[in-house]
Each structure stands twice: as structure tokens, then as C-alpha cells.
Amino acid sequence: MFREAIQNVRFFWFILFSFAFLPEAGCRSADAGSCHEVKIAYMMRQIGPVELVPERPATGEHLRVCAHTGPSCCTSKMEDSYMAAVRSEMKHKMRSYSFELKYLIEGHRKAYQETFESLVTFTSNLTCTLFDSAYSALASDCRPLVFQLFNAIRRHLSGDVNSSLNNAVRRFYNDLFPLVYRRLLNPGIGHTSAISHLSFSTNHDDCLRMTQQDVNPFGPHPRLLINSLSHALGPGRALSRLLRVAGEVVNSTEKVTLSRECGRGLVKMQYCSHCRGLTLIPPCTGLCNNVMRGCLVGISELGASWGSLVVLLQRLAGTLATSSNHNSMELALLAIRNHVNDAILHAQLHGPRITATVEKVCGPQAPGALIMDTRSSKLHAATWATLLTSKKSAVTLPPSPHRFLQLQTQKSFPLKGSRGEKSRNLKKLSREFEISIQRYQWFLSELPELLCESEMEVEQHTCWSGEDVVESYAGRVVGSTLKAQKENPEMSIRHIDPALKEVKQRLEQLTQELLVDLGWASKKREKGEEADGGSTQTDGSSGDDCDDEDGCEASGEESGDDSSSGRIPETKEMASPSLRPVSPVQHSPPKVAVQSSAHRTTFELLTVVISLLLTCSLEPL
């Protein structure tokens, strides 16, 4: 038993001696005579065949990056493996940092497209019901025209550069005019089923389309529809285009080509310490910043343009989140039905003039047996009588079919879906995205520092300078711009990746183009001049956390100013708004204002009735 105690004491002193006089495991020099730890690190990181690592450090090996006078655990083949490893590790780290940003951009891009698709599909079907309920003689022929118009709107909202709302709306009314002329303005004349009349009818329709601009059968309503859609759909279209480009920018940063100078700098920073047997010592912060900024100088050059893109995304999302009744996308799409109805009513009101003009230019239309259903004929006859009566006396005018259809729409076609539907609300989606994207305004500019922070997980008193173990990095730490890289002591960078140059030019060009299209460019410069003069303003682009769907209404004047001022907000901390569930019956669907003589009639009749009641109440009993 005494002998066992003596052995335990000897073992204790041996351990104490080892900790006191031997260097730490991770910082032992290769001069100690073994490359075992280097081999373990080489194998754990899967850099290459472990057989390439020598058992003991040797001298005389020709090293291009990690050369030094003493013995080394590295060989030239190991350096080649290290060069390939650092490139792969660098790409992996960049992908890991950009994964959340890519998910945010792509997820919201799809969410916006699904929301736009839902709105367009709903309002397309709603517009078709106008012809089914009020103009059944046109329903079958007008349904394809309506779908064609809304398909163009769908492409416009998706950011298709070849789409044109102006052309789509004008084409719709050009194709609508022959149908309105034959079925409503001249219901006794129509297409015949005889083949001999097909050629004449086609030529007559072509003539009607060509003369539509001169005849102007629909009055100002096509132009009003174009202006309404262009103004209301502009932010949504710009957001779709920017989100697509933002995703391309992030993808391009992951595919950036790392130069040979960058590879040498990364090997020097991460693996040259292994050649000395120091597998756990971290690189100095200054060394890491110089190497990462040199490797990612092309991405850093994108930083300012990317920051402008993120701010514009915030601005657009804020506009969609706080849009008022004057510029709401939903209301503008819903109002297409009313614009089309107003245009048809205008044509019916001016039917004799339109017919006389068309017959002078295109000649009379060939008569044919037009088949019309009784209900449609009665409705059109009543509508025509109403229009003629309105010219003589506004007091006896009954409520117009337009007003009836508007009330019918509000009751039968609620804008909001049921609580169980998965479709996301446009305003809440925009508010969520506005808050989320602001965190990435300086992502590309700060990416080198983010990558270096991952290298400095353990804080130590010593670090690897690229040449030796030191207490602090003695070299000069340069900035992240291309100009600053001329003074970089770790590598020589003279140019950036041509692909990133092209991405930067496209990004700046698109941002400026969208600012001009939205009418925000000049306002932005004015705000910049004010900022240079010392005045600091913060933009409330997101407005209050509460909107009309949360139980309160924003001022239409304030919302209008917000959507058209073109202010681009500075970076600021934004609190996440509380998103309370709203009952689908809490608010009635928004009402689209329609001007017609029926409104004046109703108001005058109501005034007369109230006056009579007041007179009767004041008479003495």
C-alpha cells in the first residue's frame, strides 16, 4: 500500500512538471520533432491525403508561401492542397453568411408574386361579372379580352421589362369597340352566320379599331384607367424588379472568383502556422482584415450601390404598407371594373354621334340576324332610356346600373378572404419585409469584418501575424476600397472581378431608372442637399404601426405625401409592429368613388324629403 502511494506521488509530480515546463499542445513548435498534430488537423479538415504530411519536420523543402529558415511540417504538395482548401472554405463561409439574406429575398419575392397573382385573379373574375350581369350580349366575346388585359397587368407587376400598361389598355378598348358598336349602339345589326358576310365583318371590325382613336367612343376613361394603374402599380412593379436583381447580386457574390493573390494570403493567414506545428493559434485581427478586404474588394465596391438598393426596397415596401385610398393597388385593380363600365356608358350616351362618324369613315355595317337574349335586351333598353332621360331631367333619373353594380360588388365580392385562407395580406407582408431588409443595408460592406469575426472565436494574448507568433499585428490595416488596397501589406490587388463590375453597373442603372419612373429622383437630390447643409431628417416611410386594417385609418393626405415624396429613409432602428388578427367582417370592403348623375339625384331627393319633414314638424298642431 505504501508502494502504491509512492507511485501516485511520482505520477502527480510528473504531470505537474509537464504542465510547468512543456509548451501548450496547440502552440508547440515543429522543432519539437513531431508533426502528429499537423497530421490530425490536416485529416480533420479534410484538406487532402494525410500521407502528404511528413512524420517529422524537415528542412530544404521548397515552399512558395510558408517559407522560413527552420524545419517545417509542410511540403510543396501540402501547399497546393492548402490553396484549394482555403478557396473552398472561403466560399462556404460566404454562403453561410448570405444564406439568410437569400432566403429573405427569395421568400418575399415569391410571397409578393403570390399576393399579386391573387389580387389580379380576383379582380379579373370580378370584371368579367360586369359583362355577365349587365352586358350579357358582350359576355362571351369580352371574357377573352378581359383575361388578356389582366395577363398584361400580371406581367407588368412581375417586372417584365417588355410589358406596357399603355399598350395593354389601348388594345383592350380597341378590341372592345367593335363589340360595343355592334351589340349595344346598333343592336339591330350584327354578325350573320352566313359565310359570305364573314370577310365584310372582319374588315369592318378592323376599320373600327383603326378609327377608335379618332372617334373616341369611350371618352377620357381609357386614359383615366392608364393613369390610375400606372400610379398604383408602379411601386409593386419596381419592388418585383428590385427583388429579382437583389437575388442576382447575392448569387454573384457567392460566385466571385478569388485571385491567386487572395489564395496566397488566405494560406498565409490560416495554414502557415501549421507548418510550425501551431494548429490552434488564431490569426491576428489586423492580418485577417487586410486579407479579407483584399480578397473581397470587388464585393466591398458593391457596398454603396447595395445600400441604395436596400433603402429603395424599404421605401417601396413602406409605400405598399401605408398606401391610402388614393394610391392603393387593391383599389386600383378593383376600380378597373368601374372604369370599363363608365367607358361603355359613355359610348351608349354618345351612340348617335359615334354611329354617324363610323358610317362616314367605314361605311354602314352589313345587316345580319343578331341573336340576343330577352333579359339582356330589356336591360340595355332600360339603360339607353335612362341615359336619354338624364340629358333632359336629372331629377327623374333612377339609380344608374353603375351604382347598382358598385353596391352589388361591395356586398358579394369582399376584398378580404376568410381567416382560414393562406394568402398573405399585402400591407402586413410589406411591413414585415420593410423591417427585415433594413438589417442588411451594409451587409456587403461589412462582409470582410463578419468573416474575420468568425476566425476570432477564442480571445488569446498572442496571435499569428503570417510570419510568427506575436502579441499584436504590426502591419498597417487598410480600408476596403480598391484604392486603399494599393497600401495592403499582405497582397497586391490591382483590379476587381469583371463580373462584379458589370453587376455594379446594372444595379446603379436600375436603381436610377426606377427612381425616375417613380418620380422620386429629383426629390431624393433635394433631400441630399438638405442633408449636406446640416439638417438631418428621418423618414417615416412605414408610418404608424396601425393602419386601416388594424382598426385605425391613416390620413389620406399624409399617405399621399408619403407615397409621392420620394424620400429614401436613413438607417434607423424600427420596432416590430404588433400584427393583430382582424375579423374579416370588421370592416366593409373599400368603396370606389364613382361620379354620375345618379348621386346628385339621390342627394337632391333626400334634401327635398328632409325639408318637407322639417316643415311638417314645425307646423302648429
XYZ file of C-alpha atoms in Angstrom:
621
model
C 0.000 0.000 0.000
C 2.911 2.322 0.831
C 4.466 1.477 -2.534
C 1.253 2.439 -4.348
C 1.210 5.802 -2.553
C 4.793 6.481 -3.634
C 3.834 5.725 -7.264
C 0.859 8.112 -7.111
C 3.102 10.903 -5.797
C 5.606 10.320 -8.558
C 2.820 10.393 -11.168
C 1.479 13.677 -9.714
C 4.902 15.332 -9.895
C 5.319 14.086 -13.471
C 2.036 15.758 -14.540
C 2.942 18.958 -12.706
C 6.357 19.001 -14.405
C 4.736 18.501 -17.813
C 2.383 21.467 -17.408
C 5.072 23.701 -15.956
C 7.882 23.178 -18.423
C 6.340 21.926 -21.657
C 4.619 24.354 -24.067
C 0.881 24.195 -24.728
C -0.312 21.498 -27.081
C -1.632 23.832 -29.748
C 1.346 26.201 -29.678
C 4.268 23.755 -29.648
C 6.866 24.401 -32.342
C 7.646 21.906 -35.065
C 11.203 21.844 -33.728
C 9.906 19.529 -31.015
C 10.380 16.728 -33.529
C 6.837 15.608 -34.453
C 4.166 16.617 -36.996
C 1.475 14.494 -35.372
C -0.848 17.408 -34.518
C -0.454 18.843 -38.013
C -1.453 15.480 -39.446
C -4.536 15.362 -37.207
C -5.603 18.887 -38.251
C -4.911 18.042 -41.905
C -7.119 14.960 -41.614
C -9.913 16.598 -39.569
C -10.327 19.449 -42.060
C -10.237 17.001 -44.983
C -7.652 19.077 -46.789
C -6.105 16.204 -48.731
C -4.431 12.805 -48.435
C -2.969 12.531 -44.962
C 0.049 10.716 -46.402
C 1.315 14.079 -47.688
C 2.078 15.199 -44.125
C 5.592 14.144 -43.003
C 6.118 12.374 -39.686
C 8.796 14.821 -38.586
C 9.655 18.402 -39.598
C 12.316 18.704 -42.272
C 14.407 21.389 -43.910
C 15.246 22.059 -47.524
C 11.640 21.834 -48.774
C 10.913 24.469 -51.419
C 7.873 26.379 -50.073
C 6.355 29.301 -52.022
C 4.034 30.740 -49.363
C 5.078 29.413 -45.948
C 8.835 29.514 -46.421
C 11.091 30.035 -43.374
C 14.597 29.071 -42.343
C 13.782 26.423 -39.723
C 12.326 22.927 -40.080
C 8.755 22.661 -41.372
C 5.887 20.173 -41.339
C 4.728 21.387 -44.767
C 5.642 20.316 -48.272
C 5.004 21.916 -51.648
C 2.191 19.425 -52.324
C 0.612 20.334 -48.994
C 0.722 23.991 -50.011
C -1.213 23.140 -53.168
C -3.806 21.328 -51.062
C -3.973 24.288 -48.680
C -4.516 26.625 -51.643
C -7.526 24.592 -52.827
C -8.846 24.225 -49.279
C -8.859 27.949 -48.460
C -10.821 28.730 -51.630
C -13.438 26.111 -50.781
C -13.622 27.230 -47.146
C -13.950 30.875 -48.164
C -16.867 30.117 -50.494
C -18.543 28.020 -47.806
C -18.248 30.812 -45.207
C -19.654 33.376 -47.636
C -22.603 31.126 -48.467
C -23.308 30.540 -44.793
C -23.418 34.298 -44.119
C -25.574 35.099 -47.159
C -27.978 32.185 -46.724
C -30.397 34.113 -44.513
C -30.332 37.111 -46.854
C -31.028 34.914 -49.887
C -33.873 33.217 -48.058
C -35.331 36.594 -47.078
C -35.182 37.964 -50.637
C -36.381 34.855 -52.439
C -39.091 34.105 -49.889
C -40.561 37.594 -50.073
C -40.240 37.710 -53.856
C -42.407 34.585 -54.096
C -44.794 35.889 -51.443
C -45.270 39.150 -53.334
C -45.853 37.325 -56.605
C -48.443 35.062 -54.998
C -50.183 38.079 -53.465
C -50.168 39.966 -56.780
C -51.429 36.857 -58.559
C -54.276 36.507 -56.083
C -55.294 40.152 -56.491
C -55.138 40.040 -60.285
C -57.111 36.795 -60.495
C -59.805 38.089 -58.151
C -60.253 41.411 -59.943
C -60.158 39.702 -63.337
C -63.069 37.473 -62.376
C -64.798 40.465 -60.820
C -64.522 42.426 -64.076
C -65.941 39.504 -66.029
C -69.026 39.541 -63.815
C -69.746 43.058 -65.084
C -70.447 41.664 -68.553
C -72.265 38.625 -67.156
C -74.663 40.750 -65.108
C -75.048 43.979 -67.111
C -73.886 43.318 -70.683
C -74.674 39.669 -71.326
C -74.688 40.260 -75.094
C -70.945 41.016 -74.787
C -70.035 38.452 -72.118
C -68.788 35.553 -74.230
C -66.708 37.745 -76.561
C -65.399 40.085 -73.858
C -64.173 37.425 -71.448
C -61.016 36.681 -73.514
C -60.361 40.421 -73.795
C -60.574 40.803 -70.021
C -58.224 37.876 -69.430
C -55.781 39.304 -71.964
C -55.814 42.674 -70.182
C -55.224 41.158 -66.752
C -52.489 38.865 -68.053
C -50.689 42.004 -69.217
C -51.220 43.523 -65.755
C -49.832 40.328 -64.202
C -46.702 40.518 -66.366
C -46.357 44.205 -65.534
C -46.445 43.524 -61.800
C -43.917 40.707 -62.150
C -41.415 43.222 -63.531
C -41.426 42.104 -67.171
C -39.414 44.758 -68.997
C -41.384 44.181 -72.215
C -44.788 44.802 -70.643
C -46.651 48.059 -71.248
C -49.818 49.056 -69.438
C -50.463 51.773 -72.006
C -50.446 49.302 -74.903
C -52.467 46.699 -72.980
C -55.266 49.100 -72.044
C -55.458 50.622 -75.504
C -55.535 47.191 -77.128
C -58.371 46.180 -74.788
C -60.504 49.173 -75.718
C -59.650 48.813 -79.415
C -60.965 45.245 -79.354
C -63.930 46.209 -77.177
C -65.164 48.956 -79.516
C -66.409 46.694 -82.388
C -68.355 44.584 -79.886
C -69.939 47.608 -78.227
C -70.725 49.156 -81.622
C -72.491 46.051 -82.965
C -74.200 44.767 -79.820
C -75.089 47.935 -77.887
C -75.018 51.006 -80.127
C -76.640 49.224 -83.078
C -78.342 46.141 -81.604
C -80.437 45.574 -84.710
C -77.354 44.991 -86.814
C -74.926 42.204 -86.046
C -72.894 39.346 -87.300
C -74.680 36.940 -89.566
C -73.951 33.259 -89.576
C -73.565 33.197 -93.352
C -70.019 32.688 -94.532
C -70.367 35.380 -97.192
C -70.540 38.067 -94.536
C -67.503 36.990 -92.530
C -64.996 38.836 -94.687
C -67.003 42.050 -94.599
C -67.473 41.865 -90.817
C -63.756 41.315 -90.252
C -62.833 44.262 -92.444
C -65.432 46.433 -90.720
C -64.054 45.462 -87.290
C -60.527 46.347 -88.409
C -61.776 49.720 -89.594
C -63.483 50.306 -86.243
C -60.254 49.524 -84.396
C -58.240 51.879 -86.572
C -60.713 54.739 -86.216
C -61.256 54.262 -82.486
C -58.673 56.906 -81.621
C -60.346 59.478 -83.858
C -63.926 58.551 -82.913
C -63.039 58.415 -79.189
C -66.122 56.360 -78.269
C -65.086 55.798 -74.642
C -64.194 59.393 -73.849
C -61.499 60.004 -71.200
C -61.962 56.659 -69.448
C -59.149 54.710 -71.181
C -56.693 57.452 -70.267
C -58.006 57.580 -66.698
C -57.533 53.827 -66.367
C -53.960 54.007 -67.665
C -53.081 56.801 -65.233
C -54.687 55.008 -62.307
C -52.915 51.709 -62.942
C -49.543 53.282 -63.728
C -49.560 55.228 -60.468
C -50.895 52.449 -58.221
C -48.954 49.511 -59.701
C -45.640 51.374 -60.007
C -44.297 50.521 -56.509
C -45.279 46.855 -56.843
C -43.616 46.536 -60.248
C -40.461 48.300 -59.024
C -40.326 46.041 -55.965
C -40.537 42.916 -58.135
C -37.700 44.108 -60.346
C -35.505 45.094 -57.414
C -36.046 41.807 -55.590
C -35.021 39.879 -58.683
C -31.868 41.964 -59.085
C -31.105 41.732 -55.352
C -31.146 37.944 -55.606
C -28.803 38.091 -58.599
C -26.400 40.348 -56.685
C -26.212 37.936 -53.749
C -25.666 34.996 -56.114
C -22.874 36.877 -57.883
C -21.057 37.476 -54.593
C -21.054 33.737 -53.910
C -19.629 33.033 -57.365
C -16.875 35.625 -57.111
C -13.514 34.460 -58.448
C -10.789 34.503 -55.782
C -7.477 35.636 -57.253
C -4.205 33.779 -56.759
C -3.008 36.625 -54.544
C -6.077 36.099 -52.379
C -5.387 32.384 -52.132
C -1.792 33.007 -51.053
C -2.942 35.488 -48.433
C -5.527 33.058 -47.051
C -2.971 30.228 -46.840
C -0.506 32.530 -45.106
C -3.175 33.580 -42.614
C -4.741 30.190 -41.858
C -2.240 27.398 -42.541
C 1.330 28.685 -42.452
C 1.172 28.393 -38.656
C 0.519 24.661 -39.106
C 3.887 24.346 -40.776
C 5.411 25.342 -37.424
C 3.200 22.864 -35.560
C 0.891 25.614 -34.261
C -2.557 24.328 -35.164
C -4.690 26.252 -32.658
C -3.301 29.776 -32.668
C -5.666 32.274 -34.365
C -4.601 34.902 -36.916
C -4.211 38.485 -35.761
C -7.238 40.719 -36.339
C -5.274 43.199 -38.446
C -3.892 40.395 -40.627
C -7.379 38.944 -41.150
C -8.855 42.344 -42.045
C -6.163 43.024 -44.626
C -6.509 39.580 -46.224
C -10.316 39.546 -46.273
C -10.587 43.108 -47.565
C -8.111 42.314 -50.295
C -9.961 39.143 -51.303
C -13.404 40.769 -51.224
C -12.544 44.194 -52.613
C -14.945 43.666 -55.534
C -17.809 42.872 -53.152
C -16.915 45.857 -50.970
C -17.078 48.082 -54.060
C -20.699 46.931 -54.409
C -21.455 48.048 -50.862
C -22.649 51.595 -51.612
C -24.851 50.520 -54.538
C -26.245 47.667 -52.472
C -27.028 50.050 -49.617
C -29.001 52.282 -52.010
C -30.899 49.239 -53.269
C -31.849 48.180 -49.732
C -33.027 51.695 -48.855
C -35.155 51.779 -52.014
C -36.601 48.376 -51.135
C -37.518 49.767 -47.720
C -39.118 52.771 -49.359
C -41.197 50.676 -51.754
C -42.296 48.253 -49.038
C -43.232 51.210 -46.846
C -45.306 52.679 -49.680
C -47.232 49.424 -50.126
C -47.663 49.084 -46.363
C -49.096 52.574 -45.857
C -50.879 53.190 -49.163
C -54.098 55.178 -48.822
C -57.256 55.083 -50.879
C -55.611 57.404 -53.406
C -52.831 55.010 -54.424
C -53.854 51.577 -53.155
C -53.015 48.740 -55.515
C -56.017 46.715 -54.406
C -58.462 49.558 -55.002
C -56.920 50.419 -58.361
C -57.390 46.840 -59.548
C -60.925 46.733 -58.202
C -61.722 50.011 -59.961
C -60.955 48.516 -63.399
C -64.495 47.154 -63.425
C -65.902 50.627 -62.819
C -63.639 52.254 -65.418
C -64.795 49.752 -68.046
C -68.446 50.283 -67.121
C -68.041 54.065 -67.291
C -66.476 53.738 -70.730
C -69.361 51.628 -72.059
C -71.931 54.014 -70.599
C -70.111 56.914 -72.242
C -70.289 55.131 -75.596
C -74.017 54.479 -75.184
C -74.661 58.076 -74.223
C -72.937 59.299 -77.408
C -74.207 56.452 -79.608
C -75.770 58.543 -82.419
C -72.662 60.684 -82.877
C -70.378 57.622 -82.860
C -72.546 55.763 -85.371
C -72.718 58.732 -87.732
C -68.947 59.181 -87.631
C -68.231 55.480 -88.163
C -70.602 55.230 -91.130
C -68.821 58.117 -92.821
C -65.406 56.505 -92.397
C -66.088 52.756 -92.515
C -69.464 52.675 -94.215
C -72.656 51.043 -92.918
C -72.335 47.603 -91.397
C -73.858 44.667 -93.226
C -77.178 43.621 -91.622
C -77.452 40.214 -90.090
C -79.608 38.189 -87.758
C -78.324 39.043 -84.299
C -79.470 36.694 -81.572
C -79.937 38.412 -78.233
C -81.476 37.104 -75.042
C -84.605 38.868 -73.759
C -83.157 39.787 -70.378
C -80.119 41.460 -71.976
C -82.274 43.393 -74.462
C -84.545 44.725 -71.749
C -81.589 45.738 -69.604
C -79.878 47.579 -72.463
C -83.150 49.258 -73.469
C -83.667 50.431 -69.911
C -80.096 51.662 -69.736
C -80.450 53.526 -73.034
C -83.723 55.121 -71.907
C -82.092 56.124 -68.660
C -79.193 57.751 -70.491
C -81.530 59.696 -72.776
C -83.663 60.790 -69.864
C -80.625 62.009 -67.960
C -79.987 64.613 -70.660
C -83.440 66.097 -70.195
C -84.028 65.874 -66.482
C -81.648 64.876 -63.739
C -84.379 64.890 -61.087
C -86.308 61.920 -62.501
C -83.205 59.812 -63.157
C -83.343 56.464 -61.352
C -80.242 54.952 -59.772
C -77.815 54.077 -62.536
C -76.815 50.466 -63.271
C -73.257 51.530 -62.444
C -74.209 52.455 -58.873
C -76.237 49.265 -58.527
C -73.288 47.167 -59.664
C -70.958 49.008 -57.316
C -73.180 48.199 -54.321
C -73.563 44.645 -55.566
C -69.770 44.326 -55.741
C -69.324 45.592 -52.230
C -71.802 43.043 -50.868
C -70.961 39.998 -52.938
C -67.220 40.303 -53.546
C -65.366 41.129 -50.308
C -61.743 42.081 -50.860
C -60.532 40.254 -47.773
C -60.545 36.487 -47.618
C -61.638 34.379 -44.722
C -59.390 33.914 -41.741
C -58.637 30.341 -42.785
C -57.116 31.309 -46.137
C -53.342 31.125 -46.501
C -52.991 34.196 -48.712
C -51.000 36.910 -47.009
C -52.157 40.471 -46.640
C -50.212 42.879 -48.834
C -49.807 45.586 -46.197
C -48.668 43.214 -43.458
C -46.314 41.445 -45.851
C -44.783 44.783 -46.854
C -44.419 45.959 -43.279
C -42.680 42.712 -42.345
C -40.288 42.959 -45.280
C -39.510 46.627 -44.620
C -38.374 45.800 -41.096
C -36.433 42.664 -42.070
C -34.451 44.004 -45.032
C -33.068 47.055 -43.232
C -30.635 44.847 -41.275
C -28.772 44.074 -44.496
C -28.146 47.591 -45.739
C -24.400 47.368 -45.035
C -24.060 43.607 -45.479
C -21.690 43.677 -48.452
C -19.584 46.477 -46.970
C -19.175 44.651 -43.664
C -18.744 41.118 -45.050
C -14.912 41.077 -44.587
C -15.276 42.029 -40.919
C -18.021 39.431 -40.443
C -15.768 36.709 -41.819
C -12.928 37.819 -39.560
C -15.147 37.698 -36.503
C -15.713 34.002 -37.184
C -11.935 33.484 -37.049
C -11.625 35.194 -33.643
C -13.857 32.918 -31.611
C -11.254 32.449 -28.848
C -9.585 35.524 -27.432
C -5.881 34.973 -26.736
C -2.928 37.128 -25.742
C -0.909 36.064 -28.787
C -1.800 35.665 -32.458
C -0.338 34.633 -35.795
C 0.994 37.532 -37.873
C 1.580 35.493 -41.020
C 5.257 35.095 -40.176
C 5.447 34.345 -36.465
C 3.648 34.376 -33.143
C 3.262 37.951 -31.861
C 1.339 39.848 -29.237
C -0.176 42.282 -31.772
C -0.165 42.822 -35.520
C 2.433 45.417 -36.532
C 1.359 45.938 -40.152
C -0.848 48.739 -41.446
C -4.560 47.915 -41.661
C -6.023 49.332 -44.886
C -9.577 50.148 -45.896
C -11.863 48.028 -48.046
C -11.870 50.174 -51.229
C -9.910 49.348 -54.354
C -7.829 52.485 -53.909
C -6.913 51.506 -50.338
C -5.684 48.087 -51.479
C -2.623 49.710 -53.039
C -1.262 50.029 -49.493
C -2.216 46.492 -48.427
C 0.926 44.855 -46.946
C -0.421 41.314 -47.359
C -1.308 41.223 -51.052
C -1.278 43.279 -54.222
C -4.754 43.944 -55.704
C -4.898 45.971 -58.923
C -8.371 45.196 -60.303
C -11.667 43.601 -59.345
C -13.676 40.787 -60.893
C -15.190 41.974 -64.230
C -18.424 40.135 -63.395
C -18.821 42.213 -60.220
C -18.143 45.387 -62.224
C -20.999 44.506 -64.536
C -23.304 43.743 -61.604
C -22.485 47.114 -60.047
C -23.279 48.984 -63.268
C -26.584 47.146 -63.704
C -27.514 47.795 -60.095
C -26.819 51.518 -60.278
C -28.576 51.848 -63.639
C -31.717 50.033 -62.452
C -31.879 51.999 -59.193
C -31.677 55.312 -61.025
C -34.182 54.172 -63.658
C -36.737 53.183 -61.012
C -36.261 56.441 -59.111
C -37.037 58.335 -62.303
C -40.040 56.128 -63.164
C -41.490 56.597 -59.695
C -40.848 60.334 -59.741
C -38.513 60.145 -56.742
C -35.190 61.108 -58.345
C -35.414 64.902 -58.044
C -36.873 64.728 -54.562
C -34.013 62.476 -53.499
C -31.432 65.019 -54.654
C -33.231 67.785 -52.779
C -33.134 65.751 -49.598
C -29.445 65.084 -50.141
C -28.763 68.800 -50.464
C -30.607 69.456 -47.215
C -28.552 66.769 -45.504
C -25.330 68.354 -46.746
C -26.465 71.640 -45.224
C -26.547 70.049 -41.796
C -30.227 69.239 -41.408
C -30.943 65.645 -40.509
C -34.358 64.226 -41.225
C -35.698 60.789 -40.598
C -38.321 59.431 -42.893
C -41.440 57.817 -41.604
C -41.921 55.698 -44.637
C -43.587 52.939 -42.730
C -45.969 55.311 -40.999
C -47.640 54.208 -37.794
C -47.774 50.567 -36.921
C -51.518 50.843 -37.190
C -53.415 51.091 -40.460
C -56.990 50.907 -41.612
C -56.954 47.137 -41.306
C -55.798 47.284 -37.687
C -58.729 49.411 -36.617
C -57.464 52.898 -37.408
C -57.129 54.939 -40.580
C -54.144 56.914 -41.750
C -54.772 60.370 -43.100
C -55.180 60.276 -46.840
C -53.196 63.470 -47.161
C -50.304 62.121 -45.148
C -50.305 58.836 -47.018
C -50.408 60.613 -50.313
C -47.434 62.758 -49.391
C -45.591 59.720 -48.190
C -46.075 57.783 -51.375
C -45.051 60.556 -53.701
C -42.421 62.477 -51.822
C -39.674 60.130 -52.895
C -37.850 60.347 -49.609
C -35.465 57.494 -49.016
C -35.066 56.836 -45.296
C -31.792 56.750 -43.464
C -30.871 53.680 -41.496
C -32.767 53.621 -38.240
C -33.958 51.237 -35.588
C -37.527 50.162 -36.167
C -39.690 48.394 -33.656
C -41.588 45.389 -34.879
C -45.275 46.288 -35.157
C -47.893 44.220 -33.414
C -49.871 42.305 -36.018
C -53.298 41.695 -34.512
C -55.685 39.287 -36.260
C -58.607 41.135 -37.795
C -62.032 39.694 -38.281
C -62.997 39.590 -41.971
C -66.305 41.296 -41.170
C -64.844 44.038 -39.006
C -64.600 46.467 -41.914
C -66.653 46.698 -45.048
C -64.843 46.488 -48.406
C -63.455 49.823 -49.555
C -65.797 51.915 -51.655
C -64.650 53.164 -55.011
C -65.896 56.674 -55.679
C -67.891 56.923 -58.896
C -69.180 60.166 -60.301
C -72.551 60.021 -62.016
C -75.746 61.972 -62.167
C -77.466 59.344 -60.006
C -75.514 60.578 -56.993
C -76.718 64.130 -57.489
C -80.280 62.897 -57.949
C -80.239 60.864 -54.753
C -78.803 63.805 -52.836
C -81.430 66.252 -54.227
C -84.319 63.904 -53.487
C -83.005 63.332 -49.973
C -82.753 67.104 -49.464
C -86.358 67.636 -50.582
C -87.649 64.887 -48.274
C -85.775 66.261 -45.275
C -87.113 69.781 -45.989
C -90.710 68.506 -46.132
C -90.296 66.642 -42.856
C -88.873 69.697 -41.133
C -91.733 71.865 -42.455
C -94.363 69.442 -41.212
C -92.753 69.195 -37.783
C -92.742 72.988 -37.360
C -96.435 73.478 -38.194
C -98.615 74.146 -35.099
C -100.948 71.414 -34.063
